[in-house]
Amino acid sequence: MTINFRLNGNDTSVELAVNKRVVDLLREDLQLTGTKEGCSIGECGACTIIVNSKAVNSCMLLAQQLEGCDVITVEGLSDGEKLHKLQENFLKYGGIQCGFCTPGMLMSAYALFLENPKPTVDDIKTAIEGNLCRCTGYKPIIEAISASANS
Amino acid sequence: MKNYDLVRHVKGESKFVDDILTPEGCLHAYVLYSQIAHGNIKSVNINTALQMEGVEGIFIAKDIPGENQIGGIIQDEELLASCKVDFIGQPIAIVVAKTVALAKEASKKIIVDIEELTPVIDPRVAFEKGELIMPPRVFSLGDVEANWDKCALIVEGTVESGGQEHLYLETQGAFACPVEGGGVKIVSSTQSPTTVQKTAAKVLGLKMHLIEVDVLRLGGGFGGKEDQASQWAAMAAMAALKLNKPVKLILPRQDDLRMTGKRHPYSSDYKIGLNKEGKIINYEVTFYQNAGASADLSPAILDRTLFHCTNSYFVPNVKATACSCKTNLPPNTAFRGFGGPQGMFVIEAAIYKAAEKLGIDPCLIQEKNLLAEGDEFSYGQKAEQCMAKASWESAISKFNFPHLKKEIDEFNVASKIVKKGIALMPICFGISFTTTFLNQASALVHVYSDGSVGVSTGAIEMGQGVNMKIRQVVASVFSIKIDRIKNETTNTTRNANTSATAASSGADLNGKAAQLACNNILNRLKDAAAKYLSLANSDQIEIKDEVIYYENKPTRLLWNELISSAYMQRVSLSSHAYYAPPGIYFDKDKAKGKPFAYHVYGTAIIQVAVDCLKGVYEIESVKIVHDFGKSINKAIDRSQTEGAVMQGIGWMTMEELKYNENGRLLTDALSTYKVPDIYFAPKEFEVEFLDNPNDSLAVFNSKAIGEPPFMYGIGAYFAIMNAMKSYKPEKHFEIISPMTPERLLLSLYN
């Protein structure tokens, strides 16, 4: 089947199998490998993308469900070479170690900002409760998102 | 000072194994594994599966061209089970197809007939049956037997510590591509490219030079990819060579959880004796390590349990015995701390129980027994530049421990259900591979004619920041901007016979090798500069911030021009260097020596709040004074500390591996195996850098950081115990970890 949707600001049309997951569509067909697959059951959040302004686990969504949707992946976060403030602050506060959870973290935080530009620390925790990081201990991630909220 | 690796991470541009653009026609492999924990294989029938559309090949034990053997320390592990299966998750067949889905579908059509035998899950049962990986190991100091009657208090007990899943977010995987001459290039998610190379060579019956292993970065390792990345790489390589096509093998998360080994669960018996003043006189301990089905790294891990069995305390009489017990679980393996945490947990438990008997705070016993300069460890090494007391005293005063304690006591008087607890956790961790020969590394540095620099070492970047530290070393020796320097991938053709990036030693060993290589080039550059500037004495030449100085005065010569000139003068701008730390040795038979280049010390104060009705708890604060030496990158070191502590607290509290009596892992998904999430992060987290001017063998005196802070997590267990004790002062709790909310409630109300 063919589906049409917007991906990082561009109209996109793809031919796909009905049982294809979004994470596979992005990674295999569109070579957008910034979106990572960590657990395949919607528990780790590494595959988080934004669909119609909401953070979703792309391993839990069928690609055909994207018909007519507006999709943002980590590749669409920066404006060319100019990094988004969330990206800048993840670098500044050390919210990254191995980097595997980073795209998903950024997407969850970005979705939060779309809904609430001035979130509290509790809002931030709620927004990334579905994103696991095995490296950092979370402190710098919260700091990075908080700093972005206040800038 | 930008870390380009990290910039690529935030842009989604960094590549992990599964992200590499594969060539047209790349095939995918899926591994069929045993569903039986112990049994004899009667037959494996692949005929139906092989006929499926899209299936390109299925390989079982008899198809292996070389040796069906992947054991490192002991040759006791098959790549593919031939006659016997010893754990659920043991690989039996490699199915290769056009897609992963097809390969997995085909694997379901393979019929494996296994005659079931009774599995052994418990290490003590294995011990009773004589099922040991190797003979028990004993470390001893003084004379325990002669001194029991000098003890005013003797406490005995048992301690159980659970295993731990690594949960590197990137699962195990490799990509293999045949190359001309009958060789293969493997891109692997491994901490040890040389181990992958050796294993693949052995399995394929090829010389090592026909196997090239390349590693860009890992999405987490934590020890789980030290020895256990090799089999997947060897399987992909074998399939690639058999089919003469590129093959990718990425473990699905659930298979990774079921098939790979974890931190070893331990069951231990201790007996501790103290004099009237609270000084520990005697400590006797026996560890039963649950090794799983084969040796893997268990013997070395067992030794580290013994090395660290007295933590940061001086105990004059020690008898520590450790038994590596063979069970029908996946072979347990390296995990941050490498057996050290299990050893430390037991002596902390022993001190806790002794304090309980005396009716005093355990920290009084801890404090009285801290190591002092020159104290001897059970393995014969002396504590040098010992920071045990300094870090303890600094933590007590910096964070005002008496005040924290008083606040908690007052809170607990007023609060009926929610109780707070606090505990101190000192650590002492030895740095070096205790298998001495592994302490070696090499580096290859190229300065290109445009002044840019490429550095290759054996170090693997897995999030710990080793690449950045090595670039800092290079930038510092040459005194050039860090942006000029690029870390190359870790590749066996550039750095051969490397040791795993493990034992917290990656930056120390590889950083020192890089330093030596840069110094070689720097000396040549000085001569070239002298020649270019027509100066007599190259000893008086220095580079400062990319400017060439002579006799402490800047010359007109800059880095770029110097490099260009050196090239025209036909001066080599490349160097390979080798480093092996001096002065370390260990006699395994006598269990004596000086195995560690240095020790890392520190003290944590951990505070928790426990809801004694619901069983849930929060980590309120973690406050640490840690001996970083002279940190070359405080941001990286702080972040490593925080992450390690979080992982240590996870091990002690919420992370629970459950196996049923058939040896099946029940917690085989992230829905059932819980690791710390954002809500579990400590509300307050303070890390203080202890002033330590002493020289050490650490690179630029910046001490190893990967593992030591993990063990602060043990403090969380005893903080929770203290809170529970405050709720039920009359109760004596068993020491069993992890202290999940379920166990907490059962302990309180059983």
Short mmCIF file of C-alpha atoms in Angstrom, two decimals, chain A residues 27 31 33-34 36-39 41 43-44 74-75 78 80-81 83 87 90-91 94 96-103 106 125-126 128-129 132-140 142, chain B residues 6-7 9-12 14-16 18-19 21 164-167 169-170 218-220 222 253 335 462-463 639-640 642-643 646-647 655 669-671 674-679 681 685:
data_model
loop_
_atom_site.label_atom_id
_atom_site.label_comp_id
_atom_site.label_asym_id
_atom_site.label_seq_id
_atom_site.Cartn_x
_atom_site.Cartn_y
_atom_site.Cartn_z
CA ARG A 27 15.26 2.97 9.66
CA GLN A 31 17.54 5.42 6.22
CA THR A 33 18.64 5.61 11.66
CA GLY A 34 18.63 8.28 14.35
CA LYS A 36 16.76 3.56 17.67
CA GLU A 37 15.09 0.29 18.56
CA GLY A 38 15.87 -0.67 22.15
CA CYS A 39 13.22 -3.11 23.39
CA ILE A 41 7.71 -3.48 23.27
CA GLU A 43 9.14 0.11 27.36
CA CYS A 44 12.46 1.87 26.72
CA VAL A 74 15.50 13.45 15.68
CA GLU A 75 16.91 14.26 12.26
CA SER A 78 18.00 20.97 14.28
CA GLY A 80 20.48 22.69 9.43
CA GLU A 81 23.73 23.19 11.34
CA LEU A 83 21.15 22.96 16.89
CA GLN A 87 20.34 19.59 21.63
CA PHE A 90 22.04 18.01 26.24
CA LEU A 91 25.61 18.74 25.14
CA GLY A 94 26.26 16.18 29.74
CA ILE A 96 24.58 11.99 26.84
CA GLN A 97 26.89 9.08 27.36
CA CYS A 98 26.51 6.22 24.90
CA GLY A 99 23.95 8.19 22.92
CA PHE A 100 21.55 5.36 22.22
CA CYS A 101 18.69 6.77 24.29
CA THR A 102 19.43 10.36 23.27
CA PRO A 103 17.21 10.68 20.17
CA LEU A 106 15.09 14.59 22.79
CA LYS A 125 9.69 13.77 34.69
CA THR A 126 6.25 12.83 33.43
CA ILE A 128 10.34 11.29 29.94
CA GLU A 129 9.08 8.60 32.31
CA LEU A 132 15.21 4.69 29.87
CA CYS A 133 18.82 5.77 30.11
CA ARG A 134 21.26 3.12 31.34
CA CYS A 135 24.28 5.41 31.47
CA THR A 136 23.70 8.76 33.11
CA GLY A 137 21.53 8.47 36.21
CA TYR A 138 19.16 11.05 34.64
CA LYS A 139 20.34 14.11 36.55
CA PRO A 140 22.00 15.87 33.59
CA ILE A 142 16.62 16.75 33.68
CA LEU B 6 28.13 13.86 21.19
CA VAL B 7 27.10 16.39 18.54
CA HIS B 9 24.38 11.79 18.94
CA VAL B 10 22.01 14.73 19.37
CA LYS B 11 21.54 15.02 15.63
CA GLY B 12 20.77 11.33 15.23
CA SER B 14 25.95 8.66 15.03
CA LYS B 15 26.08 5.12 13.73
CA PHE B 16 25.76 1.92 15.71
CA ASP B 18 22.51 -1.76 13.08
CA ASP B 19 22.62 1.75 11.59
CA LEU B 21 24.11 1.23 5.51
CA GLN B 164 21.91 -8.08 37.15
CA GLU B 165 21.07 -7.63 33.50
CA HIS B 166 23.41 -5.22 31.71
CA LEU B 167 20.66 -3.72 29.64
CA LEU B 169 20.37 -0.14 25.21
CA GLU B 170 21.98 -1.35 21.99
CA LEU B 218 28.79 0.87 21.52
CA GLY B 219 25.34 1.74 22.78
CA GLY B 220 26.45 0.70 26.24
CA PHE B 222 29.01 -2.39 31.08
CA ARG B 253 15.96 -7.61 22.93
CA PHE B 335 29.57 -6.49 34.71
CA MET B 462 30.83 2.97 24.82
CA GLY B 463 29.61 6.18 26.38
CA SER B 639 28.66 11.81 34.85
CA GLN B 640 30.36 8.41 35.08
CA GLU B 642 26.35 9.42 38.79
CA GLY B 643 25.58 6.73 36.23
CA MET B 646 22.46 4.69 39.77
CA GLN B 647 23.31 1.30 38.30
CA GLU B 655 16.57 -5.02 39.43
CA ALA B 669 11.42 -8.28 28.87
CA LEU B 670 11.62 -4.68 29.99
CA SER B 671 8.06 -5.00 31.24
CA LYS B 674 12.84 -3.08 35.92
CA VAL B 675 15.78 -0.71 35.77
CA PRO B 676 15.87 2.75 37.32
CA ASP B 677 13.75 5.27 35.46
CA ILE B 678 13.50 9.01 35.91
CA TYR B 679 11.34 8.69 39.05
CA ALA B 681 16.77 8.94 40.20
CA PHE B 685 22.98 14.11 43.89
#
